[in-house]
Amino acid sequence: MKLSQMLTKSEENFLWSGSNIQLKRFVDEALLLSGKWTSPVGDTKQFTNESVIIKWHGPSSKKLSVIKDDNSSVVDALSDLIVKKLAVNSSNTDDHVDTTTTTSKPNETCNTCDSRDAEIASLKEKIIEMNKVIVRLANRQNESESSKLNYAAAVSNSFEILEDETLSNESSNDISIQDSAESINNMTINTGTQPDTHPNQNTRTKQDEGKKDQNISTSAQRSQDQQDTLLIGDSMTKNINNDKLSYAAKAKTVCKTYRGGKIKDIHTNLRKDCGERRLRSIILHVGTNNLVPDDAKEAAKQMEDLIVEAKSKAENVAVSS
C-alpha cells in the first residue's frame, strides 16, 4: 500500500492511519521535509524543523496536526495528496463497474458455455479412442499368449517324433551289438576246435588270440561307455527311478533333475554332467518353465542351442514332452 493511502481528512482534521515509522517515511519521501522527531508524551510523535511543526497524536486518535507552517506548504501538500487519492479511488471504482458490466454480457457468457461444451465433447472423444486402444492391446496380448501355446504344442510334437526315432535307433543298435557278440562267440568256438599240429604256431596263435580278446574286451568296454544314457530335465523328472529306467532302456541310464530349471539352466548343467564323455543317448525334458515368463522366439532359440549342444555329446537326442 502506498503511504499516501494512509492519509485521510475528517472535517477540519487530517488523520494518519499508519504507524509512526510509516509517518516518518511519509514526511521524508512525500513531503520532502527533514528535521527532528521527538516523543513529547505517550504515543505522541512530533516533527520539528525551522519552519514546520507536525504533531501526530498516536494510533488511538490518528489525528495529525500542523502546529507550525510558515509557508503554508505542508497544509497545501497534504490537501493535494488527499485530492489525488480521491481521484484515483474514483477512477478505480469506475473501471471496476465497467469491467463488471462488460464481463456480464449475455453473448460472452454463451460463448464461454459453448467453449466448455466443445472441450467436454473433445475429452469424450479422446476417452473413446483410449478405450479402443486398450481393447486392441488386450486382443494382442491374448493372441500372443495363444501363439506361445501353439508354438509349445508344435515343439512338443517335434520332440515326440525325435524320441520315437531315437528309440528306433536304440533297438537297431541293440540288435547290432547282439549279432557282434554272437560272431565273437563263434570265432572263439571255432578257434578252440582246431588241431594242435604246430606247437610254436599254436603258441603264437594263442598270443594273438589273447591280444584279440583284449582288444575285444577294450572295444566292448568302450561300447559300454558309449551306451550310457542321460535323462536331464526340470522337476517333472524328479520321481524317475534310475534302475527301472536302465532296465527299460537296456543301458546304464542316469537321471538328473534340476527343479525350476529353465532352458538355459539345463544347458549349463548338461555341460557339467557330460564333461568330455560321449554318450549314446540324451533325453531332454525342458521348456515348461519358459512358456509364460519368456518370449517365445527367445525360448525357441535357446532350445535350438541346447539341442545342438546335446547332439555334440551323444549319438541320439530326444526331447520328452
PDB file of C-alpha atoms in Angstrom:
ATOM      1  CA  MET A   1       0.000   0.000   0.000  1.00  0.00           C
ATOM      2  CA  LYS A   2       1.210   3.491  -0.829  1.00  0.00           C
ATOM      3  CA  LEU A   3       1.965   5.774   2.095  1.00  0.00           C
ATOM      4  CA  SER A   4      -0.444   8.421   0.767  1.00  0.00           C
ATOM      5  CA  GLN A   5      -3.325   5.914   1.128  1.00  0.00           C
ATOM      6  CA  MET A   6      -2.890   6.156   4.935  1.00  0.00           C
ATOM      7  CA  LEU A   7      -3.662   9.900   4.897  1.00  0.00           C
ATOM      8  CA  THR A   8      -7.328  10.939   5.181  1.00  0.00           C
ATOM      9  CA  LYS A   9      -9.287  14.003   6.359  1.00  0.00           C
ATOM     10  CA  SER A  10     -12.206  14.252   8.759  1.00  0.00           C
ATOM     11  CA  GLU A  11     -13.894  17.666   8.770  1.00  0.00           C
ATOM     12  CA  GLU A  12     -11.016  20.048   9.555  1.00  0.00           C
ATOM     13  CA  ASN A  13      -8.513  17.494  10.821  1.00  0.00           C
ATOM     14  CA  PHE A  14      -6.016  15.355   8.968  1.00  0.00           C
ATOM     15  CA  LEU A  15      -5.863  11.662  10.045  1.00  0.00           C
ATOM     16  CA  TRP A  16      -2.944   9.217   9.786  1.00  0.00           C
ATOM     17  CA  SER A  17      -3.912   5.506   9.993  1.00  0.00           C
ATOM     18  CA  GLY A  18      -0.401   4.099   9.637  1.00  0.00           C
ATOM     19  CA  SER A  19       2.385   3.612  12.154  1.00  0.00           C
ATOM     20  CA  ASN A  20       4.867   6.216  13.389  1.00  0.00           C
ATOM     21  CA  ILE A  21       7.597   4.591  11.268  1.00  0.00           C
ATOM     22  CA  GLN A  22       5.452   4.896   8.159  1.00  0.00           C
ATOM     23  CA  LEU A  23       4.677   8.518   9.114  1.00  0.00           C
ATOM     24  CA  LYS A  24       8.399   9.322   9.268  1.00  0.00           C
ATOM     25  CA  ARG A  25       8.834   7.858   5.761  1.00  0.00           C
ATOM     26  CA  PHE A  26       5.819   9.823   4.533  1.00  0.00           C
ATOM     27  CA  VAL A  27       7.224  13.132   5.826  1.00  0.00           C
ATOM     28  CA  ASP A  28      10.607  12.350   4.344  1.00  0.00           C
ATOM     29  CA  GLU A  29       9.515  10.956   0.938  1.00  0.00           C
ATOM     30  CA  ALA A  30       6.155  12.607   0.185  1.00  0.00           C
ATOM     31  CA  LEU A  31       6.525  15.995   1.896  1.00  0.00           C
ATOM     32  CA  LEU A  32      10.306  16.152   1.307  1.00  0.00           C
ATOM     33  CA  LEU A  33      10.957  17.551   4.800  1.00  0.00           C
ATOM     34  CA  SER A  34      13.977  16.964   7.002  1.00  0.00           C
ATOM     35  CA  GLY A  35      14.081  17.635  10.703  1.00  0.00           C
ATOM     36  CA  LYS A  36      13.943  16.065  14.152  1.00  0.00           C
ATOM     37  CA  TRP A  37      11.399  13.657  15.650  1.00  0.00           C
ATOM     38  CA  THR A  38      10.560  13.608  19.342  1.00  0.00           C
ATOM     39  CA  SER A  39       8.024  11.962  21.697  1.00  0.00           C
ATOM     40  CA  PRO A  40       6.559  14.735  23.914  1.00  0.00           C
ATOM     41  CA  VAL A  41       4.145  12.462  25.796  1.00  0.00           C
ATOM     42  CA  GLY A  42       2.747   8.945  25.457  1.00  0.00           C
ATOM     43  CA  ASP A  43       2.273   7.838  21.844  1.00  0.00           C
ATOM     44  CA  THR A  44       2.510  11.389  20.556  1.00  0.00           C
ATOM     45  CA  LYS A  45       5.180  11.952  17.915  1.00  0.00           C
ATOM     46  CA  GLN A  46       6.343  15.394  16.827  1.00  0.00           C
ATOM     47  CA  PHE A  47       8.350  16.532  13.851  1.00  0.00           C
ATOM     48  CA  THR A  48      10.212  19.838  14.100  1.00  0.00           C
ATOM     49  CA  ASN A  49      12.418  21.979  11.854  1.00  0.00           C
ATOM     50  CA  GLU A  50      12.923  25.714  11.472  1.00  0.00           C
ATOM     51  CA  SER A  51       9.616  26.434   9.669  1.00  0.00           C
ATOM     52  CA  VAL A  52       7.382  23.391  10.338  1.00  0.00           C
ATOM     53  CA  ILE A  53       5.990  21.575  13.360  1.00  0.00           C
ATOM     54  CA  ILE A  54       3.804  18.486  12.796  1.00  0.00           C
ATOM     55  CA  LYS A  55       2.269  16.532  15.673  1.00  0.00           C
ATOM     56  CA  TRP A  56       0.700  13.055  15.487  1.00  0.00           C
ATOM     57  CA  HIS A  57      -1.438  12.182  18.493  1.00  0.00           C
ATOM     58  CA  GLY A  58      -0.915   8.430  18.230  1.00  0.00           C
ATOM     59  CA  PRO A  59      -2.733   5.432  16.736  1.00  0.00           C
ATOM     60  CA  SER A  60      -5.763   5.788  19.029  1.00  0.00           C
ATOM     61  CA  SER A  61      -6.892   9.223  17.811  1.00  0.00           C
ATOM     62  CA  LYS A  62      -4.948   9.163  14.500  1.00  0.00           C
ATOM     63  CA  LYS A  63      -5.126  12.964  14.459  1.00  0.00           C
ATOM     64  CA  LEU A  64      -2.373  14.696  12.522  1.00  0.00           C
ATOM     65  CA  SER A  65      -1.958  18.410  13.384  1.00  0.00           C
ATOM     66  CA  VAL A  66       0.135  21.027  11.617  1.00  0.00           C
ATOM     67  CA  ILE A  67       1.268  23.253  14.523  1.00  0.00           C
ATOM     68  CA  LYS A  68       3.589  25.498  12.531  1.00  0.00           C
ATOM     69  CA  ASP A  69       3.706  26.087   8.802  1.00  0.00           C
ATOM     70  CA  ASP A  70       5.407  29.353   7.919  1.00  0.00           C
ATOM     71  CA  ASN A  71       4.898  28.999   4.166  1.00  0.00           C
ATOM     72  CA  SER A  72       1.610  27.010   4.310  1.00  0.00           C
ATOM     73  CA  SER A  73       3.354  24.471   2.133  1.00  0.00           C
ATOM     74  CA  VAL A  74       2.625  21.463   4.397  1.00  0.00           C
ATOM     75  CA  VAL A  75      -1.120  22.034   4.590  1.00  0.00           C
ATOM     76  CA  ASP A  76      -1.336  22.553   0.821  1.00  0.00           C
ATOM     77  CA  ALA A  77       0.703  19.435   0.179  1.00  0.00           C
ATOM     78  CA  LEU A  78      -1.456  17.320   2.472  1.00  0.00           C
ATOM     79  CA  SER A  79      -4.628  18.640   0.845  1.00  0.00           C
ATOM     80  CA  ASP A  80      -3.316  17.930  -2.664  1.00  0.00           C
ATOM     81  CA  LEU A  81      -2.411  14.368  -1.715  1.00  0.00           C
ATOM     82  CA  ILE A  82      -5.905  13.756  -0.374  1.00  0.00           C
ATOM     83  CA  VAL A  83      -7.491  15.144  -3.555  1.00  0.00           C
ATOM     84  CA  LYS A  84      -5.291  12.936  -5.768  1.00  0.00           C
ATOM     85  CA  LYS A  85      -6.114   9.945  -3.605  1.00  0.00           C
ATOM     86  CA  LEU A  86      -9.838  10.521  -4.011  1.00  0.00           C
ATOM     87  CA  ALA A  87      -9.452  10.910  -7.775  1.00  0.00           C
ATOM     88  CA  VAL A  88      -7.524   7.649  -8.099  1.00  0.00           C
ATOM     89  CA  ASN A  89     -10.077   5.748  -5.993  1.00  0.00           C
ATOM     90  CA  SER A  90     -12.930   7.137  -8.097  1.00  0.00           C
ATOM     91  CA  SER A  91     -11.181   6.025 -11.318  1.00  0.00           C
ATOM     92  CA  ASN A  92     -10.611   2.509  -9.980  1.00  0.00           C
ATOM     93  CA  THR A  93     -14.276   2.274  -8.992  1.00  0.00           C
ATOM     94  CA  ASP A  94     -15.397   3.292 -12.488  1.00  0.00           C
ATOM     95  CA  ASP A  95     -13.051   0.751 -14.086  1.00  0.00           C
ATOM     96  CA  HIS A  96     -14.414  -1.961 -11.845  1.00  0.00           C
ATOM     97  CA  VAL A  97     -18.005  -1.096 -12.764  1.00  0.00           C
ATOM     98  CA  ASP A  98     -17.166  -1.114 -16.471  1.00  0.00           C
ATOM     99  CA  THR A  99     -15.390  -4.437 -16.168  1.00  0.00           C
ATOM    100  CA  THR A 100     -18.279  -5.973 -14.287  1.00  0.00           C
ATOM    101  CA  THR A 101     -20.720  -4.690 -16.841  1.00  0.00           C
ATOM    102  CA  THR A 102     -18.615  -5.879 -19.755  1.00  0.00           C
ATOM    103  CA  THR A 103     -17.994  -9.385 -18.432  1.00  0.00           C
ATOM    104  CA  SER A 104     -21.630  -9.914 -17.648  1.00  0.00           C
ATOM    105  CA  LYS A 105     -22.783  -9.575 -21.266  1.00  0.00           C
ATOM    106  CA  PRO A 106     -25.055 -12.473 -22.265  1.00  0.00           C
ATOM    107  CA  ASN A 107     -23.277 -13.135 -25.568  1.00  0.00           C
ATOM    108  CA  GLU A 108     -19.898 -13.621 -23.953  1.00  0.00           C
ATOM    109  CA  THR A 109     -21.419 -15.886 -21.300  1.00  0.00           C
ATOM    110  CA  CYS A 110     -22.973 -18.032 -24.007  1.00  0.00           C
ATOM    111  CA  ASN A 111     -19.683 -18.178 -25.891  1.00  0.00           C
ATOM    112  CA  THR A 112     -17.961 -19.372 -22.748  1.00  0.00           C
ATOM    113  CA  CYS A 113     -20.553 -22.116 -22.260  1.00  0.00           C
ATOM    114  CA  ASP A 114     -20.191 -23.196 -25.890  1.00  0.00           C
ATOM    115  CA  SER A 115     -16.422 -23.380 -25.467  1.00  0.00           C
ATOM    116  CA  ARG A 116     -16.814 -25.581 -22.383  1.00  0.00           C
ATOM    117  CA  ASP A 117     -19.225 -27.854 -24.238  1.00  0.00           C
ATOM    118  CA  ALA A 118     -16.708 -28.229 -27.084  1.00  0.00           C
ATOM    119  CA  GLU A 119     -13.935 -29.108 -24.624  1.00  0.00           C
ATOM    120  CA  ILE A 120     -16.136 -31.715 -22.928  1.00  0.00           C
ATOM    121  CA  ALA A 121     -17.049 -33.266 -26.279  1.00  0.00           C
ATOM    122  CA  SER A 122     -13.372 -33.397 -27.257  1.00  0.00           C
ATOM    123  CA  LEU A 123     -12.483 -35.124 -23.968  1.00  0.00           C
ATOM    124  CA  LYS A 124     -15.233 -37.689 -24.524  1.00  0.00           C
ATOM    125  CA  GLU A 125     -13.842 -38.499 -27.969  1.00  0.00           C
ATOM    126  CA  LYS A 126     -10.359 -38.934 -26.516  1.00  0.00           C
ATOM    127  CA  ILE A 127     -11.713 -41.277 -23.836  1.00  0.00           C
ATOM    128  CA  ILE A 128     -13.457 -43.380 -26.502  1.00  0.00           C
ATOM    129  CA  GLU A 129     -10.231 -43.599 -28.533  1.00  0.00           C
ATOM    130  CA  MET A 130      -8.266 -44.617 -25.436  1.00  0.00           C
ATOM    131  CA  ASN A 131     -10.775 -47.381 -24.701  1.00  0.00           C
ATOM    132  CA  LYS A 132     -10.362 -48.666 -28.264  1.00  0.00           C
ATOM    133  CA  VAL A 133      -6.582 -48.725 -27.819  1.00  0.00           C
ATOM    134  CA  ILE A 134      -6.955 -50.657 -24.557  1.00  0.00           C
ATOM    135  CA  VAL A 135      -9.172 -53.244 -26.276  1.00  0.00           C
ATOM    136  CA  ARG A 136      -6.667 -53.640 -29.124  1.00  0.00           C
ATOM    137  CA  LEU A 137      -3.815 -54.132 -26.679  1.00  0.00           C
ATOM    138  CA  ALA A 138      -5.796 -56.752 -24.755  1.00  0.00           C
ATOM    139  CA  ASN A 139      -6.519 -58.622 -28.012  1.00  0.00           C
ATOM    140  CA  ARG A 140      -2.854 -58.542 -28.971  1.00  0.00           C
ATOM    141  CA  GLN A 141      -1.895 -59.934 -25.573  1.00  0.00           C
ATOM    142  CA  ASN A 142      -4.392 -62.798 -25.967  1.00  0.00           C
ATOM    143  CA  GLU A 143      -3.082 -63.510 -29.473  1.00  0.00           C
ATOM    144  CA  SER A 144       0.494 -63.528 -28.169  1.00  0.00           C
ATOM    145  CA  GLU A 145      -0.354 -65.969 -25.379  1.00  0.00           C
ATOM    146  CA  SER A 146      -2.239 -68.187 -27.827  1.00  0.00           C
ATOM    147  CA  SER A 147       0.707 -68.189 -30.253  1.00  0.00           C
ATOM    148  CA  LYS A 148       3.033 -69.183 -27.411  1.00  0.00           C
ATOM    149  CA  LEU A 149       0.833 -72.166 -26.555  1.00  0.00           C
ATOM    150  CA  ASN A 150       0.576 -73.183 -30.218  1.00  0.00           C
ATOM    151  CA  TYR A 151       4.331 -72.938 -30.599  1.00  0.00           C
ATOM    152  CA  ALA A 152       4.832 -75.029 -27.465  1.00  0.00           C
ATOM    153  CA  ALA A 153       2.481 -77.688 -28.825  1.00  0.00           C
ATOM    154  CA  ALA A 154       4.344 -77.772 -32.142  1.00  0.00           C
ATOM    155  CA  VAL A 155       7.685 -78.109 -30.386  1.00  0.00           C
ATOM    156  CA  SER A 156       6.287 -80.866 -28.176  1.00  0.00           C
ATOM    157  CA  ASN A 157       5.083 -82.808 -31.227  1.00  0.00           C
ATOM    158  CA  SER A 158       8.504 -82.446 -32.861  1.00  0.00           C
ATOM    159  CA  PHE A 159      10.152 -83.744 -29.688  1.00  0.00           C
ATOM    160  CA  GLU A 160       7.877 -86.793 -29.642  1.00  0.00           C
ATOM    161  CA  ILE A 161       8.868 -87.606 -33.225  1.00  0.00           C
ATOM    162  CA  LEU A 162      12.544 -87.303 -32.301  1.00  0.00           C
ATOM    163  CA  GLU A 163      12.004 -89.506 -29.273  1.00  0.00           C
ATOM    164  CA  ASP A 164      10.370 -92.231 -31.417  1.00  0.00           C
ATOM    165  CA  GLU A 165      13.266 -92.078 -33.881  1.00  0.00           C
ATOM    166  CA  THR A 166      15.751 -92.351 -31.002  1.00  0.00           C
ATOM    167  CA  LEU A 167      14.013 -95.434 -29.594  1.00  0.00           C
ATOM    168  CA  SER A 168      14.050 -96.992 -33.054  1.00  0.00           C
ATOM    169  CA  ASN A 169      17.790 -96.309 -33.374  1.00  0.00           C
ATOM    170  CA  GLU A 170      18.397 -97.798 -29.940  1.00  0.00           C
ATOM    171  CA  SER A 171      16.638-101.024 -30.944  1.00  0.00           C
ATOM    172  CA  SER A 172      18.752-101.263 -34.092  1.00  0.00           C
ATOM    173  CA  ASN A 173      21.943-100.718 -32.066  1.00  0.00           C
ATOM    174  CA  ASP A 174      20.931-103.451 -29.590  1.00  0.00           C
ATOM    175  CA  ILE A 175      20.413-105.954 -32.424  1.00  0.00           C
ATOM    176  CA  SER A 176      23.756-104.993 -33.985  1.00  0.00           C
ATOM    177  CA  ILE A 177      25.619-105.436 -30.697  1.00  0.00           C
ATOM    178  CA  GLN A 178      23.933-108.787 -30.078  1.00  0.00           C
ATOM    179  CA  ASP A 179      24.951-110.026 -33.558  1.00  0.00           C
ATOM    180  CA  SER A 180      28.532-108.880 -32.922  1.00  0.00           C
ATOM    181  CA  ALA A 181      28.648-110.773 -29.624  1.00  0.00           C
ATOM    182  CA  GLU A 182      27.397-113.983 -31.290  1.00  0.00           C
ATOM    183  CA  SER A 183      30.037-113.623 -34.012  1.00  0.00           C
ATOM    184  CA  ILE A 184      32.759-113.300 -31.381  1.00  0.00           C
ATOM    185  CA  ASN A 185      31.499-116.413 -29.571  1.00  0.00           C
ATOM    186  CA  ASN A 186      31.504-118.394 -32.810  1.00  0.00           C
ATOM    187  CA  MET A 187      35.063-117.283 -33.540  1.00  0.00           C
ATOM    188  CA  THR A 188      36.167-118.470 -30.103  1.00  0.00           C
ATOM    189  CA  ILE A 189      34.465-121.846 -30.519  1.00  0.00           C
ATOM    190  CA  ASN A 190      35.954-122.432 -33.971  1.00  0.00           C
ATOM    191  CA  THR A 191      39.411-121.493 -32.758  1.00  0.00           C
ATOM    192  CA  GLY A 192      39.174-123.944 -29.882  1.00  0.00           C
ATOM    193  CA  THR A 193      38.380-126.909 -32.204  1.00  0.00           C
ATOM    194  CA  GLN A 194      41.469-126.546 -34.451  1.00  0.00           C
ATOM    195  CA  PRO A 195      44.072-129.402 -34.059  1.00  0.00           C
ATOM    196  CA  ASP A 196      47.439-128.599 -32.496  1.00  0.00           C
ATOM    197  CA  THR A 197      49.734-129.667 -35.328  1.00  0.00           C
ATOM    198  CA  HIS A 198      52.306-126.897 -34.941  1.00  0.00           C
ATOM    199  CA  PRO A 199      53.185-126.116 -31.286  1.00  0.00           C
ATOM    200  CA  ASN A 200      55.120-122.943 -31.994  1.00  0.00           C
ATOM    201  CA  GLN A 201      52.491-121.698 -34.311  1.00  0.00           C
ATOM    202  CA  ASN A 202      49.874-122.670 -31.755  1.00  0.00           C
ATOM    203  CA  THR A 203      51.685-120.587 -29.122  1.00  0.00           C
ATOM    204  CA  ARG A 204      51.722-117.599 -31.400  1.00  0.00           C
ATOM    205  CA  THR A 205      48.098-118.179 -32.206  1.00  0.00           C
ATOM    206  CA  LYS A 206      47.205-118.203 -28.518  1.00  0.00           C
ATOM    207  CA  GLN A 207      49.133-114.960 -28.028  1.00  0.00           C
ATOM    208  CA  ASP A 208      47.317-113.440 -30.980  1.00  0.00           C
ATOM    209  CA  GLU A 209      44.046-114.688 -29.598  1.00  0.00           C
ATOM    210  CA  GLY A 210      44.893-113.115 -26.247  1.00  0.00           C
ATOM    211  CA  LYS A 211      45.517-109.821 -27.948  1.00  0.00           C
ATOM    212  CA  LYS A 212      42.268-110.190 -29.867  1.00  0.00           C
ATOM    213  CA  ASP A 213      40.395-110.951 -26.654  1.00  0.00           C
ATOM    214  CA  GLN A 214      41.963-107.909 -25.019  1.00  0.00           C
ATOM    215  CA  ASN A 215      41.042-105.727 -27.993  1.00  0.00           C
ATOM    216  CA  ILE A 216      37.532-107.145 -27.985  1.00  0.00           C
ATOM    217  CA  SER A 217      37.242-106.516 -24.238  1.00  0.00           C
ATOM    218  CA  THR A 218      38.507-102.939 -24.657  1.00  0.00           C
ATOM    219  CA  SER A 219      36.121-102.355 -27.559  1.00  0.00           C
ATOM    220  CA  ALA A 220      33.270-103.791 -25.548  1.00  0.00           C
ATOM    221  CA  GLN A 221      34.166-101.523 -22.600  1.00  0.00           C
ATOM    222  CA  ARG A 222      34.267 -98.506 -24.889  1.00  0.00           C
ATOM    223  CA  SER A 223      30.955 -99.581 -26.380  1.00  0.00           C
ATOM    224  CA  GLN A 224      29.559 -99.909 -22.868  1.00  0.00           C
ATOM    225  CA  ASP A 225      30.795 -96.378 -22.011  1.00  0.00           C
ATOM    226  CA  GLN A 226      29.130 -95.082 -25.145  1.00  0.00           C
ATOM    227  CA  GLN A 227      25.883 -96.806 -24.271  1.00  0.00           C
ATOM    228  CA  ASP A 228      25.273 -94.561 -21.255  1.00  0.00           C
ATOM    229  CA  THR A 229      22.011 -92.609 -21.443  1.00  0.00           C
ATOM    230  CA  LEU A 230      21.426 -89.306 -19.665  1.00  0.00           C
ATOM    231  CA  LEU A 231      17.940 -88.056 -18.842  1.00  0.00           C
ATOM    232  CA  ILE A 232      18.157 -84.415 -17.767  1.00  0.00           C
ATOM    233  CA  GLY A 233      15.316 -82.052 -17.072  1.00  0.00           C
ATOM    234  CA  ASP A 234      13.242 -79.967 -14.698  1.00  0.00           C
ATOM    235  CA  SER A 235      11.163 -81.081 -11.690  1.00  0.00           C
ATOM    236  CA  MET A 236       8.919 -83.260 -13.898  1.00  0.00           C
ATOM    237  CA  THR A 237      11.712 -85.902 -13.834  1.00  0.00           C
ATOM    238  CA  LYS A 238      12.191 -85.977 -10.046  1.00  0.00           C
ATOM    239  CA  ASN A 239      10.288 -89.276  -9.467  1.00  0.00           C
ATOM    240  CA  ILE A 240      12.007 -91.313 -12.189  1.00  0.00           C
ATOM    241  CA  ASN A 241      13.812 -94.433 -10.891  1.00  0.00           C
ATOM    242  CA  ASN A 242      17.296 -94.870 -12.404  1.00  0.00           C
ATOM    243  CA  ASP A 243      17.311 -98.684 -12.070  1.00  0.00           C
ATOM    244  CA  LYS A 244      13.933 -99.162 -13.718  1.00  0.00           C
ATOM    245  CA  LEU A 245      14.863 -96.739 -16.472  1.00  0.00           C
ATOM    246  CA  SER A 246      18.181 -98.537 -17.070  1.00  0.00           C
ATOM    247  CA  TYR A 247      16.361-101.883 -17.262  1.00  0.00           C
ATOM    248  CA  ALA A 248      13.826-100.496 -19.729  1.00  0.00           C
ATOM    249  CA  ALA A 249      16.488 -98.841 -21.883  1.00  0.00           C
ATOM    250  CA  LYS A 250      18.851-101.863 -21.674  1.00  0.00           C
ATOM    251  CA  ALA A 251      21.695 -99.490 -20.918  1.00  0.00           C
ATOM    252  CA  LYS A 252      23.093 -97.628 -17.958  1.00  0.00           C
ATOM    253  CA  THR A 253      20.797 -94.638 -17.546  1.00  0.00           C
ATOM    254  CA  VAL A 254      21.233 -91.674 -15.204  1.00  0.00           C
ATOM    255  CA  CYS A 255      18.505 -89.142 -14.398  1.00  0.00           C
ATOM    256  CA  LYS A 256      19.482 -85.590 -13.421  1.00  0.00           C
ATOM    257  CA  THR A 257      16.733 -83.334 -12.062  1.00  0.00           C
ATOM    258  CA  TYR A 258      17.013 -79.537 -11.686  1.00  0.00           C
ATOM    259  CA  ARG A 259      13.871 -78.176 -10.102  1.00  0.00           C
ATOM    260  CA  GLY A 260      12.547 -74.999 -11.661  1.00  0.00           C
ATOM    261  CA  GLY A 261      15.241 -75.209 -14.325  1.00  0.00           C
ATOM    262  CA  LYS A 262      14.743 -73.203 -17.483  1.00  0.00           C
ATOM    263  CA  ILE A 263      16.315 -73.951 -20.849  1.00  0.00           C
ATOM    264  CA  LYS A 264      19.493 -72.001 -20.055  1.00  0.00           C
ATOM    265  CA  ASP A 265      19.864 -73.765 -16.685  1.00  0.00           C
ATOM    266  CA  ILE A 266      19.537 -77.233 -18.258  1.00  0.00           C
ATOM    267  CA  HIS A 267      22.031 -76.201 -20.967  1.00  0.00           C
ATOM    268  CA  THR A 268      24.624 -75.185 -18.356  1.00  0.00           C
ATOM    269  CA  ASN A 269      24.153 -78.356 -16.271  1.00  0.00           C
ATOM    270  CA  LEU A 270      24.299 -80.561 -19.379  1.00  0.00           C
ATOM    271  CA  ARG A 271      27.865 -79.420 -19.995  1.00  0.00           C
ATOM    272  CA  LYS A 272      28.806 -80.160 -16.378  1.00  0.00           C
ATOM    273  CA  ASP A 273      27.152 -83.595 -16.280  1.00  0.00           C
ATOM    274  CA  CYS A 274      28.556 -84.818 -19.621  1.00  0.00           C
ATOM    275  CA  GLY A 275      32.033 -83.370 -19.425  1.00  0.00           C
ATOM    276  CA  GLU A 276      34.150 -84.872 -22.202  1.00  0.00           C
ATOM    277  CA  ARG A 277      32.223 -88.174 -22.329  1.00  0.00           C
ATOM    278  CA  ARG A 278      30.463 -89.334 -25.442  1.00  0.00           C
ATOM    279  CA  LEU A 279      27.048 -90.768 -24.582  1.00  0.00           C
ATOM    280  CA  ARG A 280      24.778 -92.972 -26.591  1.00  0.00           C
ATOM    281  CA  SER A 281      21.616 -91.023 -25.864  1.00  0.00           C
ATOM    282  CA  ILE A 282      20.499 -87.821 -24.179  1.00  0.00           C
ATOM    283  CA  ILE A 283      16.841 -87.263 -23.300  1.00  0.00           C
ATOM    284  CA  LEU A 284      15.763 -83.716 -22.509  1.00  0.00           C
ATOM    285  CA  HIS A 285      12.679 -82.658 -20.568  1.00  0.00           C
ATOM    286  CA  VAL A 286      12.710 -78.862 -20.566  1.00  0.00           C
ATOM    287  CA  GLY A 287      10.791 -75.796 -21.667  1.00  0.00           C
ATOM    288  CA  THR A 288       7.719 -75.815 -19.443  1.00  0.00           C
ATOM    289  CA  ASN A 289       9.252 -73.202 -17.132  1.00  0.00           C
ATOM    290  CA  ASN A 290       9.813 -70.869 -20.110  1.00  0.00           C
ATOM    291  CA  LEU A 291       6.270 -70.822 -21.510  1.00  0.00           C
ATOM    292  CA  VAL A 292       4.744 -67.936 -19.524  1.00  0.00           C
ATOM    293  CA  PRO A 293       7.546 -65.541 -18.446  1.00  0.00           C
ATOM    294  CA  ASP A 294       9.778 -65.681 -21.559  1.00  0.00           C
ATOM    295  CA  ASP A 295       9.409 -64.588 -25.152  1.00  0.00           C
ATOM    296  CA  ALA A 296       8.510 -67.473 -27.463  1.00  0.00           C
ATOM    297  CA  LYS A 297      11.161 -66.652 -30.075  1.00  0.00           C
ATOM    298  CA  GLU A 298      13.887 -66.357 -27.436  1.00  0.00           C
ATOM    299  CA  ALA A 299      12.817 -69.668 -25.863  1.00  0.00           C
ATOM    300  CA  ALA A 300      12.914 -71.358 -29.281  1.00  0.00           C
ATOM    301  CA  LYS A 301      16.424 -70.017 -29.943  1.00  0.00           C
ATOM    302  CA  GLN A 302      17.613 -71.288 -26.539  1.00  0.00           C
ATOM    303  CA  MET A 303      16.035 -74.679 -27.272  1.00  0.00           C
ATOM    304  CA  GLU A 304      17.865 -74.920 -30.619  1.00  0.00           C
ATOM    305  CA  ASP A 305      21.188 -74.138 -28.906  1.00  0.00           C
ATOM    306  CA  LEU A 306      20.502 -76.787 -26.255  1.00  0.00           C
ATOM    307  CA  ILE A 307      19.722 -79.456 -28.865  1.00  0.00           C
ATOM    308  CA  VAL A 308      22.893 -78.606 -30.809  1.00  0.00           C
ATOM    309  CA  GLU A 309      24.906 -78.971 -27.587  1.00  0.00           C
ATOM    310  CA  ALA A 310      23.215 -82.295 -26.808  1.00  0.00           C
ATOM    311  CA  LYS A 311      23.944 -83.640 -30.315  1.00  0.00           C
ATOM    312  CA  SER A 312      27.624 -82.852 -29.770  1.00  0.00           C
ATOM    313  CA  LYS A 313      27.563 -85.036 -26.632  1.00  0.00           C
ATOM    314  CA  ALA A 314      25.530 -88.042 -27.822  1.00  0.00           C
ATOM    315  CA  GLU A 315      24.636 -90.084 -30.864  1.00  0.00           C
ATOM    316  CA  ASN A 316      20.924 -89.774 -30.223  1.00  0.00           C
ATOM    317  CA  VAL A 317      18.971 -86.858 -28.766  1.00  0.00           C
ATOM    318  CA  ALA A 318      15.322 -86.884 -27.768  1.00  0.00           C
ATOM    319  CA  VAL A 319      13.085 -84.328 -26.117  1.00  0.00           C
ATOM    320  CA  SER A 320      10.368 -85.570 -23.770  1.00  0.00           C
ATOM    321  CA  SER A 321       7.060 -83.694 -23.674  1.00  0.00           C
TER     322      SER A 321
END
